Amino acid sequence: MGGGRVSNPLYLANYIISDDYLITSHAKLRMAERGITNTSLENGIIEGEIIEEYSNDMPCPTVLLLSMVNNIPLHIVIGLCTDHIRIITCYYPEEKEWIDYRIRRAL
């Protein structure tokens, strides 16, 4: 995906630090429903671990991040646009659907 740019741990953090990100209306709604603050989201992206990549998503490739916010696992879906990142959604993953919140269980 993008010649390894996502494998650089600072890649996503740089977008947060430079304020080059958008939060979709869907993500804002989900954040409000789930009590996720902008600060928690930003810290989650800066400290998160990419657990899945979707290089064929349109209009931009996307990644799924796992982050721990107040010792609670948080998944964040991010679109990797050419000049910014786009937060598509975020949610607290269900333990029954994930192994260590990193690998999808076969259901």
PDB file of C-alpha atoms in Angstrom:
ATOM      1  CA  MET A   1       0.000   0.000   0.000  1.00  0.00           C
ATOM      2  CA  GLY A   2       1.637   3.207  -1.149  1.00  0.00           C
ATOM      3  CA  GLY A   3       5.164   1.801  -1.289  1.00  0.00           C
ATOM      4  CA  GLY A   4       5.389   1.056   2.417  1.00  0.00           C
ATOM      5  CA  ARG A   5       4.306   4.472   3.621  1.00  0.00           C
ATOM      6  CA  VAL A   6       1.821   2.966   6.078  1.00  0.00           C
ATOM      7  CA  SER A   7       4.457   0.684   7.589  1.00  0.00           C
ATOM      8  CA  ASN A   8       6.200   3.833   8.842  1.00  0.00           C
ATOM      9  CA  PRO A   9       4.803   4.289  12.382  1.00  0.00           C
ATOM     10  CA  LEU A  10       4.884   8.081  12.043  1.00  0.00           C
ATOM     11  CA  TYR A  11       2.927   8.138   8.777  1.00  0.00           C
ATOM     12  CA  LEU A  12      -0.550   8.426  10.316  1.00  0.00           C
ATOM     13  CA  ALA A  13       0.663  10.368  13.353  1.00  0.00           C
ATOM     14  CA  ASN A  14       2.059  13.096  11.114  1.00  0.00           C
ATOM     15  CA  TYR A  15      -1.394  13.736   9.659  1.00  0.00           C
ATOM     16  CA  ILE A  16      -2.842  14.126  13.150  1.00  0.00           C
ATOM     17  CA  ILE A  17      -0.016  16.362  14.349  1.00  0.00           C
ATOM     18  CA  SER A  18      -0.276  18.590  11.251  1.00  0.00           C
ATOM     19  CA  ASP A  19      -4.105  18.630  11.447  1.00  0.00           C
ATOM     20  CA  ASP A  20      -4.449  17.149   7.947  1.00  0.00           C
ATOM     21  CA  TYR A  21      -7.349  14.852   8.716  1.00  0.00           C
ATOM     22  CA  LEU A  22     -11.117  14.838   8.337  1.00  0.00           C
ATOM     23  CA  ILE A  23     -13.658  13.099  10.525  1.00  0.00           C
ATOM     24  CA  THR A  24     -16.654  11.978   8.474  1.00  0.00           C
ATOM     25  CA  SER A  25     -20.154  12.774   9.673  1.00  0.00           C
ATOM     26  CA  HIS A  26     -20.664   9.034  10.149  1.00  0.00           C
ATOM     27  CA  ALA A  27     -17.590   8.845  12.394  1.00  0.00           C
ATOM     28  CA  LYS A  28     -18.731  11.909  14.376  1.00  0.00           C
ATOM     29  CA  LEU A  29     -22.116  10.289  14.950  1.00  0.00           C
ATOM     30  CA  ARG A  30     -20.552   7.007  16.073  1.00  0.00           C
ATOM     31  CA  MET A  31     -18.100   8.858  18.333  1.00  0.00           C
ATOM     32  CA  ALA A  32     -20.989  10.688  20.015  1.00  0.00           C
ATOM     33  CA  GLU A  33     -22.975   7.443  20.436  1.00  0.00           C
ATOM     34  CA  ARG A  34     -19.976   5.645  21.931  1.00  0.00           C
ATOM     35  CA  GLY A  35     -18.556   8.476  24.038  1.00  0.00           C
ATOM     36  CA  ILE A  36     -15.299   8.676  22.075  1.00  0.00           C
ATOM     37  CA  THR A  37     -13.670  12.096  22.297  1.00  0.00           C
ATOM     38  CA  ASN A  38     -11.571  13.781  19.614  1.00  0.00           C
ATOM     39  CA  THR A  39      -8.570  13.529  21.930  1.00  0.00           C
ATOM     40  CA  SER A  40      -9.090   9.780  22.384  1.00  0.00           C
ATOM     41  CA  LEU A  41      -9.435   9.373  18.632  1.00  0.00           C
ATOM     42  CA  GLU A  42      -6.303  11.406  17.888  1.00  0.00           C
ATOM     43  CA  ASN A  43      -4.256   9.569  20.524  1.00  0.00           C
ATOM     44  CA  GLY A  44      -5.618   6.279  19.225  1.00  0.00           C
ATOM     45  CA  ILE A  45      -4.365   7.071  15.734  1.00  0.00           C
ATOM     46  CA  ILE A  46      -0.965   8.275  16.960  1.00  0.00           C
ATOM     47  CA  GLU A  47      -0.435   5.203  19.137  1.00  0.00           C
ATOM     48  CA  GLY A  48      -2.411   2.658  17.114  1.00  0.00           C
ATOM     49  CA  GLU A  49      -1.349  -0.489  15.324  1.00  0.00           C
ATOM     50  CA  ILE A  50      -2.509  -1.255  11.788  1.00  0.00           C
ATOM     51  CA  ILE A  51      -4.153  -4.668  11.887  1.00  0.00           C
ATOM     52  CA  GLU A  52      -5.778  -4.782   8.436  1.00  0.00           C
ATOM     53  CA  GLU A  53      -5.206  -3.021   5.116  1.00  0.00           C
ATOM     54  CA  TYR A  54      -7.712  -2.631   2.296  1.00  0.00           C
ATOM     55  CA  SER A  55      -5.635  -1.360  -0.609  1.00  0.00           C
ATOM     56  CA  ASN A  56      -8.461  -1.731  -3.163  1.00  0.00           C
ATOM     57  CA  ASP A  57     -11.036   0.384  -1.291  1.00  0.00           C
ATOM     58  CA  MET A  58     -12.356   3.386  -3.181  1.00  0.00           C
ATOM     59  CA  PRO A  59     -12.025   6.312  -3.373  1.00  0.00           C
ATOM     60  CA  CYS A  60      -9.003   5.824  -1.070  1.00  0.00           C
ATOM     61  CA  PRO A  61      -7.289   2.743   0.359  1.00  0.00           C
ATOM     62  CA  THR A  62      -8.212   2.160   4.004  1.00  0.00           C
ATOM     63  CA  VAL A  63      -6.684   0.648   7.103  1.00  0.00           C
ATOM     64  CA  LEU A  64      -8.080  -0.716  10.347  1.00  0.00           C
ATOM     65  CA  LEU A  65      -6.214   0.381  13.455  1.00  0.00           C
ATOM     66  CA  LEU A  66      -6.269  -1.126  16.911  1.00  0.00           C
ATOM     67  CA  SER A  67      -5.553   1.220  19.773  1.00  0.00           C
ATOM     68  CA  MET A  68      -6.013   1.033  23.529  1.00  0.00           C
ATOM     69  CA  VAL A  69      -7.885   4.001  24.977  1.00  0.00           C
ATOM     70  CA  ASN A  70      -8.061   3.960  28.765  1.00  0.00           C
ATOM     71  CA  ASN A  71      -7.189   0.234  28.559  1.00  0.00           C
ATOM     72  CA  ILE A  72     -10.190  -0.386  26.290  1.00  0.00           C
ATOM     73  CA  PRO A  73      -9.579  -1.647  22.726  1.00  0.00           C
ATOM     74  CA  LEU A  74     -10.720   0.739  20.015  1.00  0.00           C
ATOM     75  CA  HIS A  75     -10.864   0.070  16.275  1.00  0.00           C
ATOM     76  CA  ILE A  76     -10.496   3.017  13.901  1.00  0.00           C
ATOM     77  CA  VAL A  77     -11.084   2.807  10.136  1.00  0.00           C
ATOM     78  CA  ILE A  78      -9.047   5.383   8.216  1.00  0.00           C
ATOM     79  CA  GLY A  79      -9.035   6.332   4.538  1.00  0.00           C
ATOM     80  CA  LEU A  80      -5.585   7.130   3.137  1.00  0.00           C
ATOM     81  CA  CYS A  81      -6.268   9.963   0.710  1.00  0.00           C
ATOM     82  CA  THR A  82      -3.520  11.666  -1.269  1.00  0.00           C
ATOM     83  CA  ASP A  83      -3.240  14.799   0.874  1.00  0.00           C
ATOM     84  CA  HIS A  84      -4.996  13.867   4.139  1.00  0.00           C
ATOM     85  CA  ILE A  85      -6.439  10.981   6.099  1.00  0.00           C
ATOM     86  CA  ARG A  86     -10.156  10.500   6.587  1.00  0.00           C
ATOM     87  CA  ILE A  87     -11.548   8.907   9.743  1.00  0.00           C
ATOM     88  CA  ILE A  88     -14.418   6.781   8.472  1.00  0.00           C
ATOM     89  CA  THR A  89     -15.618   5.190  11.702  1.00  0.00           C
ATOM     90  CA  CYS A  90     -14.492   3.953  15.089  1.00  0.00           C
ATOM     91  CA  TYR A  91     -15.937   1.373  17.428  1.00  0.00           C
ATOM     92  CA  TYR A  92     -15.241  -0.833  20.411  1.00  0.00           C
ATOM     93  CA  PRO A  93     -14.689  -4.312  18.951  1.00  0.00           C
ATOM     94  CA  GLU A  94     -16.634  -7.267  20.303  1.00  0.00           C
ATOM     95  CA  GLU A  95     -14.323  -9.784  21.948  1.00  0.00           C
ATOM     96  CA  LYS A  96     -16.323 -12.702  20.527  1.00  0.00           C
ATOM     97  CA  GLU A  97     -15.508 -11.515  16.984  1.00  0.00           C
ATOM     98  CA  TRP A  98     -11.754 -11.005  17.465  1.00  0.00           C
ATOM     99  CA  ILE A  99      -8.691 -12.862  18.741  1.00  0.00           C
ATOM    100  CA  ASP A 100      -6.763 -10.356  20.884  1.00  0.00           C
ATOM    101  CA  TYR A 101      -8.785  -7.687  19.023  1.00  0.00           C
ATOM    102  CA  ARG A 102      -6.308  -8.108  16.120  1.00  0.00           C
ATOM    103  CA  ILE A 103      -7.457 -11.144  14.145  1.00  0.00           C
ATOM    104  CA  ARG A 104     -11.014 -11.794  13.016  1.00  0.00           C
ATOM    105  CA  ARG A 105     -12.520 -14.993  14.359  1.00  0.00           C
ATOM    106  CA  ALA A 106     -14.124 -17.348  11.878  1.00  0.00           C
ATOM    107  CA  LEU A 107     -17.839 -17.119  12.671  1.00  0.00           C
TER     108      LEU A 107
END
